Coordinates of C-alpha atoms in Angstrom, one line a residue:
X1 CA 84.3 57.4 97.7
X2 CA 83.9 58.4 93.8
X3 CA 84.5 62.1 92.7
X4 CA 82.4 61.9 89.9
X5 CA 79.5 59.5 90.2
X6 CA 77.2 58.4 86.7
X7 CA 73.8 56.2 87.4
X8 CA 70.5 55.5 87.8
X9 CA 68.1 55.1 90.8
X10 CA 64.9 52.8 90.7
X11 CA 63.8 52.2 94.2
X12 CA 60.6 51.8 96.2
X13 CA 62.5 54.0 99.0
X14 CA 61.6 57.5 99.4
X15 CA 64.7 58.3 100.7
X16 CA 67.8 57.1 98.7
X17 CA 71.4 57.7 99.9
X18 CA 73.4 59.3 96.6
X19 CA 76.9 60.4 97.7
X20 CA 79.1 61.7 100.5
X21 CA 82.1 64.1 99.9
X22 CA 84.8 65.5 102.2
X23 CA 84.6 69.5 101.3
X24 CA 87.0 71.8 102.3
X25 CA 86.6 74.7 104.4
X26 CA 86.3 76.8 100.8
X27 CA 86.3 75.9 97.0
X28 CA 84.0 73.4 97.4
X29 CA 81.7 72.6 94.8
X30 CA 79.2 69.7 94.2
X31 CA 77.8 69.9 90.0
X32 CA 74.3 67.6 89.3
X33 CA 72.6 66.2 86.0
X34 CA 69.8 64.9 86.3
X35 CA 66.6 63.1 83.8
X36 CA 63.5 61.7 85.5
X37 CA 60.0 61.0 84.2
X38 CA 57.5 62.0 86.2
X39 CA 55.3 59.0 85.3
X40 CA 51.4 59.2 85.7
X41 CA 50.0 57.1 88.7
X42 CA 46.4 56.9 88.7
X43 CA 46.2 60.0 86.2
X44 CA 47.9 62.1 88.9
X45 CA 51.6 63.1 88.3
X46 CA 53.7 62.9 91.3
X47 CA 55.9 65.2 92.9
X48 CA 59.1 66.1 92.2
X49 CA 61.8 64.3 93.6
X50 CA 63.8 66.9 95.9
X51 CA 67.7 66.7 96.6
X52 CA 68.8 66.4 100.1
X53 CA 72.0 67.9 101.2
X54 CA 72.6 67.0 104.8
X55 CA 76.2 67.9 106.9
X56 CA 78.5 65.5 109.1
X57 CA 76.1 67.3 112.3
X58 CA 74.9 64.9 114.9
X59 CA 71.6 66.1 114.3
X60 CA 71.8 65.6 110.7
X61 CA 73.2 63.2 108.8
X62 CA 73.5 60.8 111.7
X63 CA 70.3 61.5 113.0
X64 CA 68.4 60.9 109.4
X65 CA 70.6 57.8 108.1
X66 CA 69.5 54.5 109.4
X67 CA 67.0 55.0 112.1
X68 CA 63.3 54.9 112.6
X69 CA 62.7 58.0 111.1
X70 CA 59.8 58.7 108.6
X71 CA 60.9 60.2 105.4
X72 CA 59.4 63.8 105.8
X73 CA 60.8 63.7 109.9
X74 CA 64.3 63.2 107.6
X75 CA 63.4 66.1 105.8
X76 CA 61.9 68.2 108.6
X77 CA 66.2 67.8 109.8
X78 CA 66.8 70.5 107.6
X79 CA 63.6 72.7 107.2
X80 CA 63.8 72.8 110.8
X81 CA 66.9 75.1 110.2
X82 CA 67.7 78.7 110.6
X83 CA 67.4 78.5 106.8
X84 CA 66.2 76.2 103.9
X85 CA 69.1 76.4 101.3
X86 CA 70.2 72.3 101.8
X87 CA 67.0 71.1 100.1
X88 CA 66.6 71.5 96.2
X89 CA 63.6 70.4 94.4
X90 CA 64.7 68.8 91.5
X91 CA 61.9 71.0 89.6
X92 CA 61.8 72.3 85.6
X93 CA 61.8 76.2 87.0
X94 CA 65.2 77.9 87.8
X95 CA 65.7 78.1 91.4
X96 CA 67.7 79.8 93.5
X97 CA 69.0 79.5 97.5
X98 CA 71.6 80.3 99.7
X99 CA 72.0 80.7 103.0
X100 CA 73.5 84.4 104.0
X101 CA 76.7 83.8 105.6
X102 CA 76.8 86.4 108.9
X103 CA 78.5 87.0 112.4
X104 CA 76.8 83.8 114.3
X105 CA 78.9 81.7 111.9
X106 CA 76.6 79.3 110.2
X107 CA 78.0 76.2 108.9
X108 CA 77.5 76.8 105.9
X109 CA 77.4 79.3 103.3
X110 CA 75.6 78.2 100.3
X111 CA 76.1 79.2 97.0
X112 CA 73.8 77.9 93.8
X113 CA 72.7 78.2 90.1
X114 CA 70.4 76.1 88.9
X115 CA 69.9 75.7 84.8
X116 CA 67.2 74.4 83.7
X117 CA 66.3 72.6 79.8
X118 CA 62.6 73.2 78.4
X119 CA 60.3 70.7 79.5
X120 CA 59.4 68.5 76.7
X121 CA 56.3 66.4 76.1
X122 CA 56.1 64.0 74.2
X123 CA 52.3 63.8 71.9
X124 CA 49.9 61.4 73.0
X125 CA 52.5 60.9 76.1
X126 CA 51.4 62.1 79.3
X127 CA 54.8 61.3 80.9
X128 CA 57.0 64.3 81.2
X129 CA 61.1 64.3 80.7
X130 CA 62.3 66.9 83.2
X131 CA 66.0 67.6 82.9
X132 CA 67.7 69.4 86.3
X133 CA 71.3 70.6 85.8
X134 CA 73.8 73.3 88.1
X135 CA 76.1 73.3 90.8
X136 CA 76.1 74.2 94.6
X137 CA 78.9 75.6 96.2
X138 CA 80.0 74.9 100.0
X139 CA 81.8 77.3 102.5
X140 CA 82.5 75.2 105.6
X141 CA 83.6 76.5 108.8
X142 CA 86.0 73.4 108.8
X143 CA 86.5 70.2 106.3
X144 CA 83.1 68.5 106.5
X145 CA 81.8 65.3 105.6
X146 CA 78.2 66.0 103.1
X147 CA 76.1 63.4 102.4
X148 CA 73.7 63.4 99.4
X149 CA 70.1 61.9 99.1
X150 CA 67.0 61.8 97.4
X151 CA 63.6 62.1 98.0
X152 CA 60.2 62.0 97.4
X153 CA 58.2 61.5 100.7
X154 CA 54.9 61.9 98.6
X155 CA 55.2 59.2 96.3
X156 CA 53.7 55.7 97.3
X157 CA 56.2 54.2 94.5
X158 CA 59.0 55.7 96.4
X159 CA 61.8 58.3 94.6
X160 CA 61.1 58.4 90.6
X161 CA 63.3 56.5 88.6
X162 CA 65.8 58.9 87.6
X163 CA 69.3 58.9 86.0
X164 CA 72.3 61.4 87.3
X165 CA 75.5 62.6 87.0
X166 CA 77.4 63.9 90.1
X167 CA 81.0 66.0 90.5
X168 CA 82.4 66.6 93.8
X169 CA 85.4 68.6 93.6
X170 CA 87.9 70.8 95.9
X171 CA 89.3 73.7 93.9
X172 CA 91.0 73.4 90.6
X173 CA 94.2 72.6 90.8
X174 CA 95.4 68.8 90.4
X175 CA 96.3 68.2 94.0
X176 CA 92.5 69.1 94.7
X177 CA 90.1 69.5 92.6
X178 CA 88.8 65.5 92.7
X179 CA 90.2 65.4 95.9
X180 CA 88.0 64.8 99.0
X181 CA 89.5 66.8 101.8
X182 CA 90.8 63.8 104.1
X183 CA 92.2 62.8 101.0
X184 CA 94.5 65.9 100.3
X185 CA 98.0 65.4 101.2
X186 CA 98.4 61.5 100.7
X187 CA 99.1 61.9 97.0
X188 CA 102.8 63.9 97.7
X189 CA 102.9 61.7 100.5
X190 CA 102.3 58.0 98.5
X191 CA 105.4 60.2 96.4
X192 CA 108.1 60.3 99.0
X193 CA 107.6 56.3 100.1
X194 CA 107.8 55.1 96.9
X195 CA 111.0 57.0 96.4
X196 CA 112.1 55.9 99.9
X197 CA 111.6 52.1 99.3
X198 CA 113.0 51.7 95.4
X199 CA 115.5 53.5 97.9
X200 CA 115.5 50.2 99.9
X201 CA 115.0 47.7 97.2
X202 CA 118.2 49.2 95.3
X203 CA 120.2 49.5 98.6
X204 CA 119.0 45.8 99.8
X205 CA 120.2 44.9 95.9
X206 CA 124.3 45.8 96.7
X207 CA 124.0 44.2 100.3
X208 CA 122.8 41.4 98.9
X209 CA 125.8 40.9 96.1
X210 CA 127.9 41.7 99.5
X211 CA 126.3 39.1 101.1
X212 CA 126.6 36.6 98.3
X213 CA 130.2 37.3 97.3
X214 CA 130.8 36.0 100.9
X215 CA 128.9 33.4 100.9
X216 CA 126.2 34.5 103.6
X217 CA 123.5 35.5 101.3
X218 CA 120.6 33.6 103.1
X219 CA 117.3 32.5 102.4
X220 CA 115.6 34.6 104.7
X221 CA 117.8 37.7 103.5
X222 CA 115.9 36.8 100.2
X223 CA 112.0 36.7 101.7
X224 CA 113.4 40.4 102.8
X225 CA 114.3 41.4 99.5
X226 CA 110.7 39.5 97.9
X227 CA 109.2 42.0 100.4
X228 CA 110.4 44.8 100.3
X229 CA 110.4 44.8 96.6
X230 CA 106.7 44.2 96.7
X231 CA 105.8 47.0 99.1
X232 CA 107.9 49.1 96.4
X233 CA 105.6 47.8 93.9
X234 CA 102.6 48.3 96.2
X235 CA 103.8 52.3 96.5
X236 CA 103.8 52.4 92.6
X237 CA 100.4 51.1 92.0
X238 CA 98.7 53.6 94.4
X239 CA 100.8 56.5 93.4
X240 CA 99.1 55.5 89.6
X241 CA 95.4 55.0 91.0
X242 CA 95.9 58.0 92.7
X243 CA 97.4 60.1 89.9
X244 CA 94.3 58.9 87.7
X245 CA 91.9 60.0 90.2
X246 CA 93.1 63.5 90.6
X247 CA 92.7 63.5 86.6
X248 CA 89.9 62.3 86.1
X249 CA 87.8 61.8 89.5
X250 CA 87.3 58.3 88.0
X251 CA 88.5 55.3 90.6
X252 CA 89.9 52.4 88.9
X253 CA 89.0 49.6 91.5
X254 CA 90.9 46.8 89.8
X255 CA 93.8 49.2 90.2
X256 CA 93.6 50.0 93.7
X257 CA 92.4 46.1 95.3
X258 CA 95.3 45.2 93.1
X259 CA 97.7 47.5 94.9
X260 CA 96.5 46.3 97.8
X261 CA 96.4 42.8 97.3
X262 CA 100.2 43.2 96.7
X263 CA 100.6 45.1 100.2
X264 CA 99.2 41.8 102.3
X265 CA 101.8 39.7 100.6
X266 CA 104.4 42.2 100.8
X267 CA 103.5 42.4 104.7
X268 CA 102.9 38.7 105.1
X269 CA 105.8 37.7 103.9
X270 CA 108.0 40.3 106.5
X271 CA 105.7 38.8 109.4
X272 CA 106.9 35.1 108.2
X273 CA 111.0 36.4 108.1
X274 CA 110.2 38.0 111.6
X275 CA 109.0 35.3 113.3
X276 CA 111.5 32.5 111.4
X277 CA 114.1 34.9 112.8
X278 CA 112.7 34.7 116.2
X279 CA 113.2 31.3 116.4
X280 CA 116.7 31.5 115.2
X281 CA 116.0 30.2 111.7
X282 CA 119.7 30.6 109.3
X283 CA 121.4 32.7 112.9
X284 CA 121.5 29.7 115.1
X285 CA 119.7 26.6 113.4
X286 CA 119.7 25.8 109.7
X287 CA 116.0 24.1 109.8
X288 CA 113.0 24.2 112.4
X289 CA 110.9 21.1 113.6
X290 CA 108.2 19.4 111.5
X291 CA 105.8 20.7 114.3
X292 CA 107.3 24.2 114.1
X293 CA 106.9 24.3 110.9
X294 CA 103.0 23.2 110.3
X295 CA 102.6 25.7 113.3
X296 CA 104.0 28.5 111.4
X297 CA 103.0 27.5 108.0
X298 CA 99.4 27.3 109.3
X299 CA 99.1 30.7 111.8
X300 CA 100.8 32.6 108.6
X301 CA 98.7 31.0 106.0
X302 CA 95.5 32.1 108.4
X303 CA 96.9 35.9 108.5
X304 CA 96.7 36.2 104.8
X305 CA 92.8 35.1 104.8
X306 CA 92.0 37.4 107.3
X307 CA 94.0 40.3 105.5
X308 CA 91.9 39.0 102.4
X309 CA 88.5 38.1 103.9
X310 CA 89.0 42.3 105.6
X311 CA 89.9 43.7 102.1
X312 CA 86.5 41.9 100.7
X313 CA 84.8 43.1 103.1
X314 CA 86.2 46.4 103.1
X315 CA 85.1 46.6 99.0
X316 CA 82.0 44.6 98.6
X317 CA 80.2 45.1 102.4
X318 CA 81.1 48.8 103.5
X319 CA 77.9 50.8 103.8
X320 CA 78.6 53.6 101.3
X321 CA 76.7 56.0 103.5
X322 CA 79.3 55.9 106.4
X323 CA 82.5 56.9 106.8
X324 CA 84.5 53.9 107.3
X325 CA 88.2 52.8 107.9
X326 CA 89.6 49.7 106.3
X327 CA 89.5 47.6 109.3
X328 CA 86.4 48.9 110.9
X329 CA 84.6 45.6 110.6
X330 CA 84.9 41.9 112.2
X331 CA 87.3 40.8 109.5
X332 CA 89.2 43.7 110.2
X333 CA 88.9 43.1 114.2
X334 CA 90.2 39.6 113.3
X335 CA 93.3 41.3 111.5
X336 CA 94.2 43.2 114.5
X337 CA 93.9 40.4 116.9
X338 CA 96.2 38.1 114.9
X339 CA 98.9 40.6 114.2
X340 CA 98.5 41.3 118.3
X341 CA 99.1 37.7 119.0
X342 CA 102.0 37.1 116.3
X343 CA 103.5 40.0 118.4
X344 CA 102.8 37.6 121.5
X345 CA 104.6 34.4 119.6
X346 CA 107.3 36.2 118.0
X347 CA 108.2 37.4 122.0
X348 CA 108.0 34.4 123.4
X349 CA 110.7 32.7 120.7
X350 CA 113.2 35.3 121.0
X351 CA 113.1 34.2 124.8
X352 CA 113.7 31.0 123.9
X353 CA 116.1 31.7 121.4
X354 CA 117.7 33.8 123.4
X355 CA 117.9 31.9 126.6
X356 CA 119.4 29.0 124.4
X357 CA 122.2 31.1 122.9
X358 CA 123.2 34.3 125.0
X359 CA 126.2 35.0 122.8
X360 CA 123.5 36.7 120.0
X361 CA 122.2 39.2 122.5
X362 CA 124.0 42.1 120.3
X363 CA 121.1 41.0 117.9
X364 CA 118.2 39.8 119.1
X365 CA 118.1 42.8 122.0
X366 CA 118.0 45.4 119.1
X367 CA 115.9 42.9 116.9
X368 CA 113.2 42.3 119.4
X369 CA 112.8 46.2 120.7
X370 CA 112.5 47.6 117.2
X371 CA 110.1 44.7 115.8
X372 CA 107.8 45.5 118.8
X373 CA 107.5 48.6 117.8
X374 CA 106.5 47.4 115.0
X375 CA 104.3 44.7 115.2
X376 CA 102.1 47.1 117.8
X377 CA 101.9 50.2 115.4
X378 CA 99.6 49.1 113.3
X379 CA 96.8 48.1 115.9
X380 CA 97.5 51.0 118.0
X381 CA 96.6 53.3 115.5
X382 CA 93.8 51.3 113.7
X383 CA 92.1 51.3 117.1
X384 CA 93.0 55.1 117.8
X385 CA 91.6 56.0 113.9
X386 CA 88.3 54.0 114.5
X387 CA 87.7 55.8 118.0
X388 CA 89.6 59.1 118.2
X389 CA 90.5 60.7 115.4
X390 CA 88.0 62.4 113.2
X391 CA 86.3 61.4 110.2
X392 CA 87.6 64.3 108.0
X393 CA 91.4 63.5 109.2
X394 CA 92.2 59.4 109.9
X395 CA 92.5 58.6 106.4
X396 CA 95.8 61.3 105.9
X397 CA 97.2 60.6 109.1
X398 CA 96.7 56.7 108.9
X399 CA 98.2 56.7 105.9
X400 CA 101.7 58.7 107.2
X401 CA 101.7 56.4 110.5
X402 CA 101.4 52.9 108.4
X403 CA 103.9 54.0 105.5
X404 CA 106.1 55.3 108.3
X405 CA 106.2 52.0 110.0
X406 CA 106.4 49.6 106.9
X407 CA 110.0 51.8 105.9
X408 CA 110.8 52.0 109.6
X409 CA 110.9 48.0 109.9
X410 CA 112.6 47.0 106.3
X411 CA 115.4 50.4 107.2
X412 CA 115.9 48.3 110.7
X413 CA 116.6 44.7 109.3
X414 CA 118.8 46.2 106.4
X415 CA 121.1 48.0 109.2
X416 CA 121.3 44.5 111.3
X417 CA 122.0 42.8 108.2
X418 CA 124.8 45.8 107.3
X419 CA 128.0 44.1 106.2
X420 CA 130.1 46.2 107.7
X421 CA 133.1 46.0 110.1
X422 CA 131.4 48.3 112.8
X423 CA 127.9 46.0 112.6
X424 CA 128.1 44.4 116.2
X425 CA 125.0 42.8 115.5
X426 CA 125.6 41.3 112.4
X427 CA 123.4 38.0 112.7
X428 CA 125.0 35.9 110.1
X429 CA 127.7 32.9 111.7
X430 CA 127.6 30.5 109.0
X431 CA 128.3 30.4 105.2
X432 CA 125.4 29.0 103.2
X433 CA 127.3 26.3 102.1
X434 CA 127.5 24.8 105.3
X435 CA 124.3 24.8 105.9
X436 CA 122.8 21.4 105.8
X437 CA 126.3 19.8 106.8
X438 CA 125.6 17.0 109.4
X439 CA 121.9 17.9 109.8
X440 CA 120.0 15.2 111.6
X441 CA 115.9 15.1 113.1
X442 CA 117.1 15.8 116.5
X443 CA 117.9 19.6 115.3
X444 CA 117.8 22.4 117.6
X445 CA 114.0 23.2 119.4
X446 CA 112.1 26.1 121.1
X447 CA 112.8 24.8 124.3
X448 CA 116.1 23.7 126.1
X449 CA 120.0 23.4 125.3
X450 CA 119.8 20.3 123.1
X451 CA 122.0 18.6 121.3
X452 CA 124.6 21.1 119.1
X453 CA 122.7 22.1 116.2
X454 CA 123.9 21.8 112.2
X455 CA 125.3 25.3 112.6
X456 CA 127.4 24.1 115.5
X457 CA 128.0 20.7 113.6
X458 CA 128.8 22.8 110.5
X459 CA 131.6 24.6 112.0
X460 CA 133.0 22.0 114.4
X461 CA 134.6 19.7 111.5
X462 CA 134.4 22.3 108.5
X463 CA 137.0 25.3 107.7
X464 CA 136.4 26.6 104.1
X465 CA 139.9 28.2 104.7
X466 CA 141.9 25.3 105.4
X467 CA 141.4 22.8 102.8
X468 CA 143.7 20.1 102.0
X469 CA 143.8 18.0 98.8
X470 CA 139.9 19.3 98.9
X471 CA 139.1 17.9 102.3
X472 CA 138.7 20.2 105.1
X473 CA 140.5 19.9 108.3
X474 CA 138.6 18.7 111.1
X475 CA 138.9 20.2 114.8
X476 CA 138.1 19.3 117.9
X477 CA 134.7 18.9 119.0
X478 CA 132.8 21.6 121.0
X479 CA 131.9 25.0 120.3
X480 CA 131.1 28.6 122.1
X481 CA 131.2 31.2 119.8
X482 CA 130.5 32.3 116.4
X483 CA 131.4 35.9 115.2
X484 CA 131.5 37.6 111.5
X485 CA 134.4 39.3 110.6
X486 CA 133.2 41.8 107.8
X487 CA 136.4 43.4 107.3
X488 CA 138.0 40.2 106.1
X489 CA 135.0 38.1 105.1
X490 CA 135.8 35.6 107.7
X491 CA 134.0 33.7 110.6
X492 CA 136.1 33.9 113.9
X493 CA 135.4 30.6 116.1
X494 CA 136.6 30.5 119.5
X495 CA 136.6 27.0 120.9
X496 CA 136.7 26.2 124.7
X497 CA 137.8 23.0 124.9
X498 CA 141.2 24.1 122.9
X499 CA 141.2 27.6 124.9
X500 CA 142.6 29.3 121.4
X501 CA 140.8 30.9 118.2
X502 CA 140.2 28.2 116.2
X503 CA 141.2 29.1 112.4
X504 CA 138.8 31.7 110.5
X505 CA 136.2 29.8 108.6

């Protein structure tokens, strides 16, 4: 939602939603401008348009927005009160009203000054110009949602075309003061990711030259890297859009859908290196199937729309008059149910994967308990912040939870891609230049112990360590077990047919 909001209204309604604001429990403070012609109808002027102020009650704002109600039963919502001070009738004389805050704790505690121009006429005019400016000032027993409107029930052309100028703020200080309140907080915390991930991006950098030095810097090591370097980027951008709004109270929406455009490829493209991983891709099998492939290629390409098609929606469709999470809306729904069924896939290959080649167990255990984790954070607490949590506290805490798990899943594959002599689970058995070495259609598949796949090929005739007039010594066929040596560099092969290590490769 906007901090400070500039317009104009021209509507038939008589009831027109303006704004909604998180305020917290003190400081709060809402400042109005606004111009409207009371234009003659009939040679009667009519009434003044009135502001309407109402709270995040059941029997308020709920109760008045989008039902059946008749525009003075709206109204009557708050005249029916103990007291009168949320309605302001946007009026040329200086006003005053405020609730008196006492023992039985009222909601709110009302503060206001009202300034009003001269009324000027203009001759032979019978319109008038009525200019309305001055600031209310909220003391909540907790942070509470407001929500702005404008009426004017006795008009038969609806509210009176007016324009206005609206600042919501939360204190003074930067960290505030254009702040709503379920906003505070995510600002210092946007601060600490973005220093955690150029963390990742510059620690991914050196394993990477590791990893390439020894010839095992594989392509999916580089989708990691094109991720993780665009969540970085995608922590930059909203650090900025946020900066500028707690400077200004302006929201630069190019800035922000561009962030977040970033974020689904950033995302899309870890979901693609988890599930290629899953099915063994550059750990067991240099290539997958032409029907794995379309598979994949399709389901992934089908996750992006939805993650697009949900932040469309999320910008161009959202009723501004509710309180709404990102994925509150089928899109959204769509989101979730795709990322849940990826999780389902992505299980169902490490079986396979697994079941096929035992020896990687080190691995794929670790790989397939954190990645769980993982995949079923994000709907668990979309669903928990669209039913559970409260309005005034999901966006903060959402924010943490999601941050939280996109560093948790790049800090897991960066340890299980470690280079290190202690890295049991180190999932790279093959140099990248034998990859490709005997590769025929009848590769490796989901299901079954097939024939010996190009990464078995690759290392049954090829040892980059015992070359001879530049052709490499061929040993004997069959293979059990490929491990990484990170100490040395070197790939120990064990082969069971010769019952010895067969040389490092």
């Amino acid at each position: 939602e906007l901090k400070i909001l500039s317009g104009s209204i021209d509507t038939f309604e008589n009831f027109h939603f303006l704004a909604r604001f998180c305020f917290r429990p003190y400081n709060g403070r809402a400042s109005f401008n606004f111009t409207y012609r009371r234009e003659n109808v009939d040679g009667v002027l009519p009434t003044y348009n009135s502001l309407l102020m109402y709270h995040d009650g059941a029997k308020q704002w709920d109760a008045a927005y989008k039902t059946t109600l008749t525009c003075h039963e709206k109204v009557s919502l708050l005249t029916d009160q103990d007291d009168n001070d949320q309605i302001a009738e946007l009026r040329e004389t200086e006003e005053k009203y405020c609730s008196q805050e006492d023992n039985s704790a009222p909601l709110i505690n009302c503060t206001s000054n009202f300034e009003n121009k001269k009324t000027m006429y203009t001759v032979g005019d019978p319109n008038i110009v009525t200019f309305h400016k001055g600031y209310i000032g909220f003391q909540n027993s907790r942070a509470r949602w407001w929500y702005f409107a404008v009426s004017n029930c006795n008009n038969p052309n609806g509210v009176t075309r007016m324009t206005y100028t609206v600042e919501l703020t939360n204190g003074n200080t930067f960290w505030t003061k254009h702040v709503s309140a379920d906003e505070i907080g995510i600002l210092e915390t946007d601060i600490v990711f973005v220093i955690l991930f150029i963390y990742l991006v510059i620690a991914s950098t050196k394993v990477a030259r590791i990893l390439a030095s020894r010839q095992l810097y594989h392509t999916s090591f580089k989708i990691f890297m094109a991720s993780v370097t665009l969540q970085a980027i995608t922590s930059a951008l909203t650090v900025i859009f946020r900066c500028m709004i707690n400077t200004n109270g302006e929201e630069n929406k190019v800035l922000k859908y561009f962030g977040k455009a970033v974020g689904i490829i950033a995302e899309t493209l870890f979901i693609l290196l988890l599930i290629l991983l899953s099915k063994g891709w550059t750990v067991v099998r240099g290539r997958l199937s032409t029907q794995g492939t379309m598979i994949l290629s399709a389901s992934i390409t089908f996750y992006f729309l939805s993650q697009v098609v949900a932040l469309f929606w999320s910008a161009y469709m959202f009723d501004p008059g509710e309180v709404l999470y990102e994925f509150e809306s089928l899109p959204g729904y769509v989101v979730i149910a795709c990322l849940t069924m990826m999780w389902i896939w992505f299980c169902t290959c490490n079986y396979h994967t697994l079941s096929n080649y035992p020896d990687q167990n080190k691995f794929y255990g670790i790989f397939v308990a954190a990645y769980t984790l993982w995949f079923l954070a994000k709907p668990i607490i979309v669903l928990v912040a669209a039913f559970q949590l409260e309005d005034h506290y999901r966006e903060k805490a959402v924010n943490v939870v999601l941050n939280s798990n996109l560093f948790f899943g790049y800090s897991v594959f960066l340890v299980l891609t470690r280079p290190s002599t202690n890295n049991k689970m180190f999932p790279y058995n093959v140099k990248t230049s034998q990859i490709g070495v005997s590769e025929t259609a009848d590769d490796v598949v989901d299901a079954g112990r097939p024939k010996a796949s190009s990464f078995e090929r690759a290392n049954m005739f090829r040892a980059s360590g015992a070359v001879n007039g530049g052709r490499a010594d061929a040993y004997a066929v069959g293979f059990s077990s490929v491990s990484y040596n990170a100490e040395s560099g070197n790939m120990d092969v064990f082969s069971p047919y010769t019952g010895r290590d067969a040389p490092h490769i």
